[in-house]
Amino acid sequence: MSRYTSATDADRAAMLDAIGVDSIEELFAEIPEGVRLQRGLDLAPGMAEQEVFDHLSQLAARNRHCDAEVSFLGAGMYDHYVPALIDSILSRSEFLTPYTPYQPEISQGGLQVMFEFQTAISELTGLPVSNASVYEGPSAVAAAGYLAKQETKRSKLVVSRGLHPHARESLATHAVGYRMSVEEAALTDDGATDVEALAALVDDDTAAVFVAQPNFLGTVEELGALGEAAKRTGALFVVAADPLPLGILKPPGELGADICVGEGQTLGNRLDFGGPSFGFFAADQRFIRKMPGRIAGETRDVDGKRGFVLTLQTREQHIRREKATHNICTAQALNALAGVVYMSWLGKRGLVELGELMARRTHYAREALGAEAINPGPVVREFAVRVEDLDGLFERARAEGVNPGYRLRDTYPEYSDGLLVAITERRTKADIDRLAALVGSVREGARA
Amino acid sequence: MSRYTSATDADRAAMLDAIGVDSIEELFAEIPEGVRLQRGLDLAPGMAEQEVFDHLSQLAARNRHCDAEVSFLGAGMYDHYVPALIDSILSRSEFLTPYTPYQPEISQGGLQVMFEFQTAISELTGLPVSNASVYEGPSAVAAAGYLAKQETKRSKLVVSRGLHPHARESLATHAVGYRMSVEEAALTDDGATDVEALAALVDDDTAAVFVAQPNFLGTVEELGALGEAAKRTGALFVVAADPLPLGILKPPGELGADICVGEGQTLGNRLDFGGPSFGFFAADQRFIRKMPGRIAGETRDVDGKRGFVLTLQTREQHIRREKATHNICTAQALNALAGVVYMSWLGKRGLVELGELMARRTHYAREALGAEAINPGPVVREFAVRVEDLDGLFERARAEGVNPGYRLRDTYPEYSDGLLVAITERRTKADIDRLAALVGSVREGARA
Amino acid sequence: MNARSGKSLDPRAGEETLTIYERSVEGRRAFTAPVEEVPEVALEELLPAEALRERPAELPEVSEPEIVRHFNGLSKKNFDLDTGFYPLGSCTMKHNPKLHERVAALPGHARLHPLQDPEYAQGALELMYRLQGALGEIAGLPHVSLQPSAGSHGELAGLLLTHAYHEDRGEHRHKVLTPDTAHGTNPATVTMAGYEVVKVGTDEHGGVDIDDLRAKTDSDVACLMLTNPNTLGLFDRNIEQIAEIVHGAGATLYYDGANLNAVMGISRPGDMGFDIVHYNLHKSFTQPHGGGGPGAGPIAVSDRIEPYLPRPQVVRAEGSNGSGQPHFDLDHDRPKSIGKMRGFQGNFGVFVRSYAYICSLGAEGLKEASETAVLNANYLRARLAEDDIARYLPIAFDRVCMHEFVLSGCGARDELGIKTLDIAKRMLDHEVHPPTVYFPLLVEEALMIEPTETEPKERLDHFAEVVRSILEEAAQDPEIARNAPYTTPVRRLDEAGAAKRPVVRQGMGENPGDPGRAAENPAGATGAV
Amino acid sequence: MNARSGKSLDPRAGEETLTIYERSVEGRRAFTAPVEEVPEVALEELLPAEALRERPAELPEVSEPEIVRHFNGLSKKNFDLDTGFYPLGSCTMKHNPKLHERVAALPGHARLHPLQDPEYAQGALELMYRLQGALGEIAGLPHVSLQPSAGSHGELAGLLLTHAYHEDRGEHRHKVLTPDTAHGTNPATVTMAGYEVVKVGTDEHGGVDIDDLRAKTDSDVACLMLTNPNTLGLFDRNIEQIAEIVHGAGATLYYDGANLNAVMGISRPGDMGFDIVHYNLHKSFTQPHGGGGPGAGPIAVSDRIEPYLPRPQVVRAEGSNGSGQPHFDLDHDRPKSIGKMRGFQGNFGVFVRSYAYICSLGAEGLKEASETAVLNANYLRARLAEDDIARYLPIAFDRVCMHEFVLSGCGARDELGIKTLDIAKRMLDHEVHPPTVYFPLLVEEALMIEPTETEPKERLDHFAEVVRSILEEAAQDPEIARNAPYTTPVRRLDEAGAAKRPVVRQGMGENPGDPGRAAENPAGATGAV
Ligand SMILES: Cc1ncc(COP(=O)(O)O)c(C=O)c1O
Ligand SMILES: Cc1ncc(COP(=O)(O)O)c(C=O)c1O
């Protein structure tokens, strides 16, 4: 008997007796010999709690986390401060351990959280309808592609090269299932999406056009112009946004976006080496019955008391099956809760203050580094520069416990000397100056 | 307005208006000018949450904690594994944030926890009455002295030198208030309490006799004999016990103890650099109305439903005032909760298994070290040995990240070369062998 | 007297529910910005006017104490696994060990950036590698990708792999078979993967109808998606034959691992002939469900499918870094890969918990978990087979079950006039979570019951008593069940109305995303708490 | 119809409460012992038989899932500060910032051994040193000892210090003065410290009766213990005169800091003339109360008292360790010290939280906290002074109050026939915590109300409405309040019976410590959950 089970020998005897069999073995008689495992699993024996803790602590100790270095690494996930009240709320077993709220009468907490989450996402994106979460960013982009396919019955998707590489690849992977093709619009020399190039790719068979805000290089895109180019032939305009800067940037919904999706990690979720976080999916009112995933709606009970339920479920797999708007079932409710708690913590003003702080520090950093900008245009939380001896910089910096950022060459060969630097409220002026000094000295070195 | 308060300017205006004053200043008009602080407090300005977190993280990083070294340090607090379910239960706001349960109808959780705690302490100590916690170990010893004074009206307290130095000092400090004297009985050459020496000190004016189980050197005392010597003249026999080894050791209550007190840290509480933990106070039935602190009792409500209340409150300061059995008010409820959760986690069998494990490893360690024992007698979790070059050992060991234990000379000058080594389930055979090797090599060094 | 009868004297009875937005009061805050050291340039100088927001997003303005109380209050309106019995069929609501939250929160895990260089993330990569190995051994399939985010995401990956496999061989297949007992995600996935769903019937024993399968399996079939034990909680005795038929037609056999909890260490999908398996780490491997996620849906595949697995894959190189120590890396160079199902390496935080779980239980413990899950299910099946219950709730297929079983509410409907829904709602008043209802579809008025291995016998006995008392009560007065629940924060809700006039966000008047509905309680304008 | 009226239809209404012992089933366990590597010698070989236990302690045998559910279930029977308004007078139930739990849990704090060599505990010692400095500045007294475990422990330390001070000067004094408004711990402390209590009266303004004080202050008086603002929530305007009288007689003036929350940054005990102050870190400095602790009761003293402070003291030496960096140490060498109030360095975990709090608020924030606490108290005082309330609950002393105020329930008792206790119990049905009742003693049917600064205006308004509705309800039918509460887990409990036949532990038949009472539900023999 393990520490998580309760069946003592006495219990087993009594239970087998009630069942009317002599042994647990008998209960598996249904399984043909041929497919029975005739040996024990080849796994280590079980461990005591403290042994498991020690083992995982030792593994964890071999990772260099964001408190163990000064990190300018972003590129899709960012080192933001997660306030302590999120831990205390998420650790409530009433949020941590229930299943999806199939019984609304005993799930009002989770359902109201979804409703409040949808409202916050709607506010940020400027679009009236949000669902209660999808898996994460890149697959949310793919989900938008599926909606576009069902909505337009067209077979082509156009993406900006400014979209996160993972999002582009995830879209391409899913598009094979959708039986759709994906074409990519280049970036200008200034690291913004090339409106002409994009317009040129959009035709009558284009179901949707995808751009990022800000884009992967950190550039704040001109959504208005891109949206016009995208929608000329009736394609849907999909914006993949980092929700946090939307506190200061004009909401995609006000700039023509039909759908706004994105990665929610920046809203109160841990880095967790990439997940779990949450993806969000917001859209125009006319898509309310085409949305993927759970949506909570407000209603009343038989006594007239206000309450919330999972609504428009006829979109979903458990009702609609092969005709469902998406196959998603388990999503990211707990992470979305972290998101809405975080947004409540920041509040109306804090969201703006944090956005201003990031924008200021980002511009300060770009100047301080004094390196040639790949995207000289407007940026809010991240920017790309050319660094002569990139490997030299990393070697030097990492030895000093500084992580300079993301090497663009890994996904953008055209920027072989490109460094993507992310700024959050965790990176102080002193941190930035330190990176600048490193970049400077390596520059000297390279030139000498 | 801080992040913890809610009074906006609009709120203030409305509230001042309702009060009928023009400014908050006016509310303090009652305070004479002469005692008004005419300047701001000389403290640093407030910080953002992340800044406080960073500041305290930096301070914490300058402490070498028990996961950052292999520590054999005990001497009153021990590095035991605290199971994760304790965190999750103690973080429930319903346990963390309420006050003492003055309103039993909305405090049944806390009250039942106290009742279950009292039961577990009663089981461990072999005494029928336990309170719901006192501050910690040494002051619990002092509390026993106060009970003895009130019970016997005598003026002398006798302590074994085997009692924790902090407990002896705390008792002496409090005894000044009780207007009682304290005399100390020596230890034998084997590091056990000297029964004769003790008997010699006990006279008709002796209110209580205090011994520790195990004693400070780790020796398992012969409580039976000591109890007889103590009680000859009607003094109370008080045993200060480490509750964890009581899983295998005969309960003090079965060996004549009138009162058993102790430090509860070993029962599921963190080290926390010395506190908060909890003290326990258990006694014979005849002292039930003389106990210090809160006691929960079982009862029924008007509907006949089972419930729990704070009982025998006429002992307490808020009712009895100057005639109270003790002045304690706020105690250690949350730490006692950790204790009862821990005891539930260990369970009837686990408590014995852990005791056996400690005893085995302790004896193994004493042999492995191969150093001259100061207390060759029976030990269960800690033992004392003589080490020739103690400073050399510490220098060498600490450089390698090993903390050999406690230097007895700090509190027992007579053991100038004494090393007190503590063993818990956290110290593996490998750890012990490592310490043994260090001791050995230093021995060689000293002899060479 | 009435003054003693409680509820009627509850002054909070009719209280209004407030959202966090309705608690908002202008100017309040929980956030304090850190000291700014860089020059305080105005935003307008940094960004083009047309890129800037005109109106701030209407997030709530609330102090920390009141935020805490708000969400604390909401939590108290949820029933959860740490509160009571939760036999939600197909969801494997097993205990979530508290240790897992502790190890997942270690900064080395929680604060690790997904793009950290592998050399500085060796612990994380080794953990993933070890988890892959353990999962592969449990499923009896050698190659594992941890990437998919949940079960249905794993299903989609599985069909995309099938597609890539066939295309690579020049085969173009259009159909995927799913049994009529299949979970909704299966057919939904088939469509998303570009295939056409073909339903296969169920035989009188609750297994796949072999003749129907044979008839429908042709060279245009790409895959058969199966759950075994299936959603009736029954192990399909003909699994070997089924595999033979499917493979005979060159199709792949896909294992929906939602029910893996019944057979860990006892029977392995790989040995049954499955080519692709998904795991629900949030079911069999105890990631807390979180009220609807997060989860993770790793997949394991056979050799022939391996080349197409998503990238990157975690690989191990013996002491490549000079030292004898093994070195772990991410392999992106997989030419035949289907690509990425999502960003980064998957839900690592979930992997930590599931890996800790496997370490805790070990080979023996996992087998014992499945054995106990099956023991508990059969015991509860036996308790509910007692005459006065079985009469109203007959079992759908009267056989020894695996980890779950399905009853039909027809008897209760016909003889007592209460529906399965009514029984479920009345259970809420007994503080037990109802089973999964109205699924699988082929059982009328279905109740799908999965107790899991972590429930003690007393909980099962108590549940049986609850069922009995509800039926007895209904025999006296069916109205009671029909109008249940009574003791929950809200009672039956108007779901039809919610769907007809959907209100899916807080109304706040003139805000950007606001459909324009005026708030019932304009933010802040309320004294209620 | 009745079937809709809820409570009466609650099947859990009469349910029995089970203790963890009653959930115990032989053989179950949550603990797994780590692998044993040392020889498995039998205990009998290691320890003398007479030292060994004969019967194991009857701890419960329960699996982890059921332990979690048990304590989770118990927690749900508690009302708490994170749930609602908690105006418990004299207890300063202010919000407990969640950040504090995070920083207290850092391994460098939580896992640090109290006897770690100072050179390896510099962070902890610096934190204590900084906290001492901040507390000293707040109280206006230079020397701080963090050692005492709670307020009353601080009081005892204070009187022992007074005793040491006088003895050192060859003075032998026997009396300590306490006002009749004093908290129970004050007189209890006086007795424990070996002094005789002499009560001082209260004047018509709620302050110390100066004439009575003068009359009772002689050379045999060691100390006057005072709370200012006092337990009526009133600031004693004569404090300077009081200090003069007390000091004139060579006695010390002791400040009970329980009410410090009213005057932080506004008025300092040291400046008022107090020699010794205790702080309740669990009140003014927001250590969570934990259902009755832990707390901490540091003390601050003037120069003349300093030599007698407990040991060890945290001291700071400039760069003594070579580096310019300051170095912190523990000074045990204090010849005149009263010794130790307890073990080790005090409740360090509490210090971490309170220090974090002071860092968060800073000088401004602390002052704003006190101002808002006083604003909230006076606003609520004003709301409750409205005629239809004040008529039944007149204020004891009609003055501007500080952080709290005291009402008298005489009106309600005489005109409505309900006691303060009834009002308090009826509040439970409204989900607000009642004020402190029947204290201070000199106010009949007292209700002592302290809202604290972290409560928003809405909570205060709501409370006023609750009070009003209870009084209106009582005017209709006093029976309702007299029999309240109705909606709580249990209703009024038989406290007299509990005290007459005390049952203070679980009965388990033949166990060592068991008084012999047989368990109502013999362990394990129950199906209820
Ligand atoms: C049989 C079955 N298949 C698939 C799924 C989908 O898994 P997930 O919710 O992880 O996407 C479920 C979940 O309920 C299930 O029960
Ligand atoms: C005025 C007053 N003095 C002293 C105390 C005792 O403080 P503690 O509970 O910390 O011992 C209290 C606590 O209620 C109090 O209110």
mmCIF file of C-alpha atoms in Angstrom, chain B residues 2-5 12 15 27 30 35 37 39 41-42 44 46-47 55 59 62-64 66-67 69 74 77 79 92-100 103 105-110 112 115-116 118-120 122-124 128 135-136 146 166 169-170 173-174 177 179 246 248-250 271-276 289 297-303 305-306 317 321-322 327 331-334 345 347-349 353 357 360-361 398 429, chain D residues 16-22 29 31 36-37 41 51-54 58-61 70-72 74-75 77-82 86 97 107-108 110-113 116-117 120-121 123-124 126 137 152 182 184-185 189 191-194 237 266-268 288-294 311 338-344 347-349 355 359-360 362-363 368 376 399 402 425 454 489 491-492 494 499 503-506 511 513 517 520:
data_model
loop_
_atom_site.group_PDB
_atom_site.id
_atom_site.type_symbol
_atom_site.label_atom_id
_atom_site.label_comp_id
_atom_site.label_asym_id
_atom_site.label_seq_id
_atom_site.Cartn_x
_atom_site.Cartn_y
_atom_site.Cartn_z
ATOM 1 C CA SER B 2 -0.405 52.131 0.403
ATOM 2 C CA ARG B 3 -1.136 48.892 -1.419
ATOM 3 C CA TYR B 4 -2.651 47.530 1.772
ATOM 4 C CA THR B 5 -5.056 50.364 2.487
ATOM 5 C CA ARG B 12 -11.190 60.336 3.122
ATOM 6 C CA MET B 15 -15.395 59.843 5.932
ATOM 7 C CA LEU B 27 -8.401 63.380 14.889
ATOM 8 C CA GLU B 30 -6.091 64.768 21.655
ATOM 9 C CA VAL B 35 4.544 64.215 22.821
ATOM 10 C CA LEU B 37 6.618 63.577 16.773
ATOM 11 C CA ARG B 39 9.433 65.052 12.180
ATOM 12 C CA LEU B 41 10.304 58.673 11.301
ATOM 13 C CA ASP B 42 13.931 58.128 10.390
ATOM 14 C CA ALA B 44 13.926 54.216 4.626
ATOM 15 C CA GLY B 46 8.632 52.374 1.323
ATOM 16 C CA MET B 47 9.485 49.829 -1.357
ATOM 17 C CA HIS B 55 16.302 42.906 -0.425
ATOM 18 C CA LEU B 59 19.944 38.930 3.176
ATOM 19 C CA ARG B 62 24.091 35.367 3.330
ATOM 20 C CA ASN B 63 22.925 32.589 5.639
ATOM 21 C CA ARG B 64 24.223 29.045 5.282
ATOM 22 C CA CYS B 66 20.722 23.199 6.278
ATOM 23 C CA ASP B 67 20.417 22.406 2.576
ATOM 24 C CA GLU B 69 25.783 22.158 4.035
ATOM 25 C CA GLY B 74 21.304 19.959 16.852
ATOM 26 C CA MET B 77 16.585 22.107 17.307
ATOM 27 C CA ASP B 79 16.961 19.310 10.835
ATOM 28 C CA ARG B 92 -4.951 27.878 4.282
ATOM 29 C CA SER B 93 -5.981 31.386 5.278
ATOM 30 C CA GLU B 94 -8.587 29.863 7.587
ATOM 31 C CA PHE B 95 -5.716 28.573 9.711
ATOM 32 C CA LEU B 96 -3.199 31.325 9.024
ATOM 33 C CA THR B 97 -5.156 34.509 9.638
ATOM 34 C CA PRO B 98 -7.792 34.137 12.387
ATOM 35 C CA TYR B 99 -7.237 35.228 15.995
ATOM 36 C CA THR B 100 -7.531 32.980 19.048
ATOM 37 C CA GLN B 103 -16.143 32.733 18.971
ATOM 38 C CA GLU B 105 -19.239 28.744 16.482
ATOM 39 C CA ILE B 106 -16.981 30.065 13.720
ATOM 40 C CA SER B 107 -13.753 28.517 15.004
ATOM 41 C CA GLN B 108 -14.504 24.814 15.153
ATOM 42 C CA GLY B 109 -11.601 24.060 12.850
ATOM 43 C CA GLY B 110 -8.993 25.633 15.077
ATOM 44 C CA GLN B 112 -10.741 20.714 16.961
ATOM 45 C CA PHE B 115 -8.187 18.976 20.778
ATOM 46 C CA GLU B 116 -6.409 16.641 18.381
ATOM 47 C CA GLN B 118 -3.713 17.759 22.988
ATOM 48 C CA THR B 119 -4.543 14.118 22.351
ATOM 49 C CA ALA B 120 -1.329 13.482 20.448
ATOM 50 C CA SER B 122 -1.000 13.190 25.761
ATOM 51 C CA GLU B 123 -0.220 10.003 23.858
ATOM 52 C CA LEU B 124 3.461 10.871 23.470
ATOM 53 C CA PRO B 128 -3.682 12.790 30.381
ATOM 54 C CA TYR B 135 5.715 29.585 23.428
ATOM 55 C CA GLU B 136 8.581 27.105 23.121
ATOM 56 C CA TYR B 146 5.368 28.578 38.084
ATOM 57 C CA HIS B 166 18.729 27.718 27.556
ATOM 58 C CA GLU B 169 18.817 29.984 32.093
ATOM 59 C CA SER B 170 15.208 30.711 31.189
ATOM 60 C CA THR B 173 15.429 34.260 34.771
ATOM 61 C CA HIS B 174 11.763 33.551 35.453
ATOM 62 C CA GLY B 177 10.025 36.736 39.274
ATOM 63 C CA ARG B 179 11.067 34.701 44.011
ATOM 64 C CA LEU B 246 9.091 9.451 22.682
ATOM 65 C CA ILE B 248 10.250 4.616 21.082
ATOM 66 C CA LEU B 249 11.104 5.752 24.598
ATOM 67 C CA LYS B 250 8.886 5.002 27.557
ATOM 68 C CA LEU B 271 14.155 25.671 12.008
ATOM 69 C CA ASP B 272 13.484 29.362 11.287
ATOM 70 C CA PHE B 273 16.740 30.326 13.055
ATOM 71 C CA GLY B 274 15.114 29.353 16.333
ATOM 72 C CA GLY B 275 11.437 30.152 16.057
ATOM 73 C CA PRO B 276 8.528 30.277 15.855
ATOM 74 C CA ARG B 289 -7.159 23.459 36.663
ATOM 75 C CA GLY B 297 -12.540 20.749 25.391
ATOM 76 C CA GLU B 298 -15.273 18.716 23.762
ATOM 77 C CA THR B 299 -18.917 19.619 24.226
ATOM 78 C CA ARG B 300 -22.280 19.846 22.405
ATOM 79 C CA ASP B 301 -24.249 22.700 20.916
ATOM 80 C CA VAL B 302 -27.901 23.554 21.548
ATOM 81 C CA ASP B 303 -28.907 21.117 18.819
ATOM 82 C CA LYS B 305 -24.199 18.562 17.762
ATOM 83 C CA ARG B 306 -20.643 17.765 18.786
ATOM 84 C CA GLN B 317 -5.495 36.016 32.521
ATOM 85 C CA ARG B 321 -6.239 38.490 35.921
ATOM 86 C CA GLU B 322 -3.734 38.672 38.815
ATOM 87 C CA ASN B 327 -0.024 35.391 31.874
ATOM 88 C CA ALA B 331 0.670 31.200 22.050
ATOM 89 C CA GLN B 332 1.722 29.099 19.051
ATOM 90 C CA ALA B 333 -1.499 27.726 17.551
ATOM 91 C CA LEU B 334 -0.260 27.578 13.957
ATOM 92 C CA TRP B 345 1.556 12.124 8.685
ATOM 93 C CA GLY B 347 1.162 8.023 12.148
ATOM 94 C CA LYS B 348 1.307 5.281 14.734
ATOM 95 C CA ARG B 349 3.849 3.238 12.804
ATOM 96 C CA GLU B 353 9.987 3.683 12.407
ATOM 97 C CA LEU B 357 15.948 4.896 12.264
ATOM 98 C CA ARG B 360 20.254 3.081 14.619
ATOM 99 C CA ARG B 361 21.988 5.847 12.740
ATOM 100 C CA ARG B 398 33.376 23.783 7.092
ATOM 101 C CA LYS B 429 25.131 6.850 6.054
ATOM 102 C CA GLU D 16 -21.355 13.819 13.154
ATOM 103 C CA THR D 17 -17.994 15.520 13.441
ATOM 104 C CA LEU D 18 -15.080 13.100 13.273
ATOM 105 C CA THR D 19 -11.624 13.608 14.701
ATOM 106 C CA ILE D 20 -8.507 12.460 12.883
ATOM 107 C CA TYR D 21 -8.327 9.609 15.393
ATOM 108 C CA GLU D 22 -11.788 8.493 14.441
ATOM 109 C CA ARG D 29 -0.058 5.449 6.458
ATOM 110 C CA PHE D 31 4.734 8.265 5.802
ATOM 111 C CA GLU D 36 17.964 2.341 5.574
ATOM 112 C CA GLU D 37 21.641 1.863 4.850
ATOM 113 C CA VAL D 41 19.952 -3.617 14.671
ATOM 114 C CA ALA D 51 13.735 2.756 28.645
ATOM 115 C CA LEU D 52 11.588 1.431 25.800
ATOM 116 C CA ARG D 53 7.923 2.021 25.165
ATOM 117 C CA GLU D 54 5.664 -0.979 25.671
ATOM 118 C CA GLU D 58 -1.963 5.940 19.399
ATOM 119 C CA LEU D 59 -1.333 8.383 16.599
ATOM 120 C CA PRO D 60 -3.824 8.200 13.750
ATOM 121 C CA GLU D 61 -3.268 5.881 10.791
ATOM 122 C CA HIS D 70 -9.545 16.161 7.182
ATOM 123 C CA PHE D 71 -7.648 19.376 7.826
ATOM 124 C CA ASN D 72 -9.097 21.031 4.765
ATOM 125 C CA LEU D 74 -11.559 21.676 9.527
ATOM 126 C CA SER D 75 -10.270 24.851 7.919
ATOM 127 C CA LYS D 77 -15.149 25.583 9.835
ATOM 128 C CA ASN D 78 -13.038 28.642 10.643
ATOM 129 C CA PHE D 79 -13.875 32.242 9.890
ATOM 130 C CA ASP D 80 -10.766 34.228 9.027
ATOM 131 C CA LEU D 81 -9.406 37.640 8.131
ATOM 132 C CA ASP D 82 -9.007 36.746 4.459
ATOM 133 C CA TYR D 86 -12.738 41.147 11.752
ATOM 134 C CA PRO D 97 0.535 40.707 3.110
ATOM 135 C CA PRO D 107 15.488 28.468 2.677
ATOM 136 C CA GLY D 108 18.043 30.975 3.954
ATOM 137 C CA ALA D 110 13.264 28.874 7.104
ATOM 138 C CA ARG D 111 16.053 26.283 7.047
ATOM 139 C CA LEU D 112 18.637 28.195 9.073
ATOM 140 C CA HIS D 113 19.728 26.518 12.315
ATOM 141 C CA GLN D 116 24.671 28.386 13.098
ATOM 142 C CA ASP D 117 27.935 30.267 13.614
ATOM 143 C CA TYR D 120 27.415 31.938 8.446
ATOM 144 C CA ALA D 121 24.265 33.742 9.590
ATOM 145 C CA GLY D 123 21.988 37.881 6.767
ATOM 146 C CA ALA D 124 19.778 36.801 9.650
ATOM 147 C CA GLU D 126 21.655 41.921 9.967
ATOM 148 C CA GLU D 137 12.967 54.550 16.110
ATOM 149 C CA SER D 152 2.664 39.120 27.651
ATOM 150 C CA ALA D 182 -5.816 47.150 31.779
ATOM 151 C CA GLY D 184 -5.758 40.773 31.772
ATOM 152 C CA THR D 185 -2.182 39.984 30.879
ATOM 153 C CA THR D 189 2.218 39.478 34.592
ATOM 154 C CA THR D 191 1.933 38.453 39.875
ATOM 155 C CA MET D 192 4.283 36.281 37.828
ATOM 156 C CA ALA D 193 6.979 38.889 38.266
ATOM 157 C CA GLY D 194 6.572 38.704 42.031
ATOM 158 C CA ARG D 237 -4.010 63.607 27.481
ATOM 159 C CA ILE D 266 2.708 60.306 15.168
ATOM 160 C CA SER D 267 3.628 59.979 18.821
ATOM 161 C CA ARG D 268 6.326 57.828 20.409
ATOM 162 C CA PRO D 288 -0.587 36.473 10.875
ATOM 163 C CA HIS D 289 -2.353 35.508 14.107
ATOM 164 C CA GLY D 290 -2.467 31.836 13.181
ATOM 165 C CA GLY D 291 -5.536 31.132 15.303
ATOM 166 C CA GLY D 292 -3.634 32.020 18.463
ATOM 167 C CA GLY D 293 -0.005 32.488 17.569
ATOM 168 C CA PRO D 294 2.804 32.592 16.739
ATOM 169 C CA ARG D 311 21.082 37.940 26.274
ATOM 170 C CA ILE D 338 18.272 39.287 33.426
ATOM 171 C CA GLY D 339 19.280 36.261 31.343
ATOM 172 C CA LYS D 340 17.023 34.476 28.899
ATOM 173 C CA MET D 341 13.278 34.730 28.482
ATOM 174 C CA ARG D 342 13.399 31.734 26.129
ATOM 175 C CA GLY D 343 15.670 29.690 23.900
ATOM 176 C CA PHE D 344 17.770 30.945 21.009
ATOM 177 C CA ASN D 347 10.741 34.080 16.844
ATOM 178 C CA PHE D 348 12.910 34.914 13.859
ATOM 179 C CA GLY D 349 10.275 33.880 11.325
ATOM 180 C CA TYR D 355 10.825 43.612 8.834
ATOM 181 C CA CYS D 359 10.405 47.885 4.373
ATOM 182 C CA SER D 360 7.196 47.932 2.339
ATOM 183 C CA GLY D 362 8.558 52.918 5.147
ATOM 184 C CA ALA D 363 8.249 56.015 7.322
ATOM 185 C CA GLU D 368 -0.427 56.593 6.878
ATOM 186 C CA ASN D 376 -11.569 54.175 9.938
ATOM 187 C CA ARG D 399 -14.788 61.594 22.302
ATOM 188 C CA MET D 402 -7.925 56.577 18.219
ATOM 189 C CA LYS D 425 -23.721 35.774 18.050
ATOM 190 C CA THR D 454 -6.741 47.846 5.803
ATOM 191 C CA PRO D 489 -21.105 24.870 11.548
ATOM 192 C CA ARG D 491 -24.613 26.757 17.169
ATOM 193 C CA ARG D 492 -24.198 27.940 20.766
ATOM 194 C CA ASP D 494 -22.378 24.234 26.218
ATOM 195 C CA ALA D 499 -15.759 23.033 32.083
ATOM 196 C CA VAL D 503 -12.948 16.208 27.978
ATOM 197 C CA VAL D 504 -9.620 17.510 26.765
ATOM 198 C CA ARG D 505 -8.369 14.584 24.691
ATOM 199 C CA GLN D 506 -9.693 11.846 22.471
ATOM 200 C CA ASN D 511 -3.822 3.926 26.194
ATOM 201 C CA GLY D 513 -2.262 8.940 28.716
ATOM 202 C CA ARG D 517 -13.093 7.582 28.622
ATOM 203 C CA GLU D 520 -17.879 7.843 21.136
#
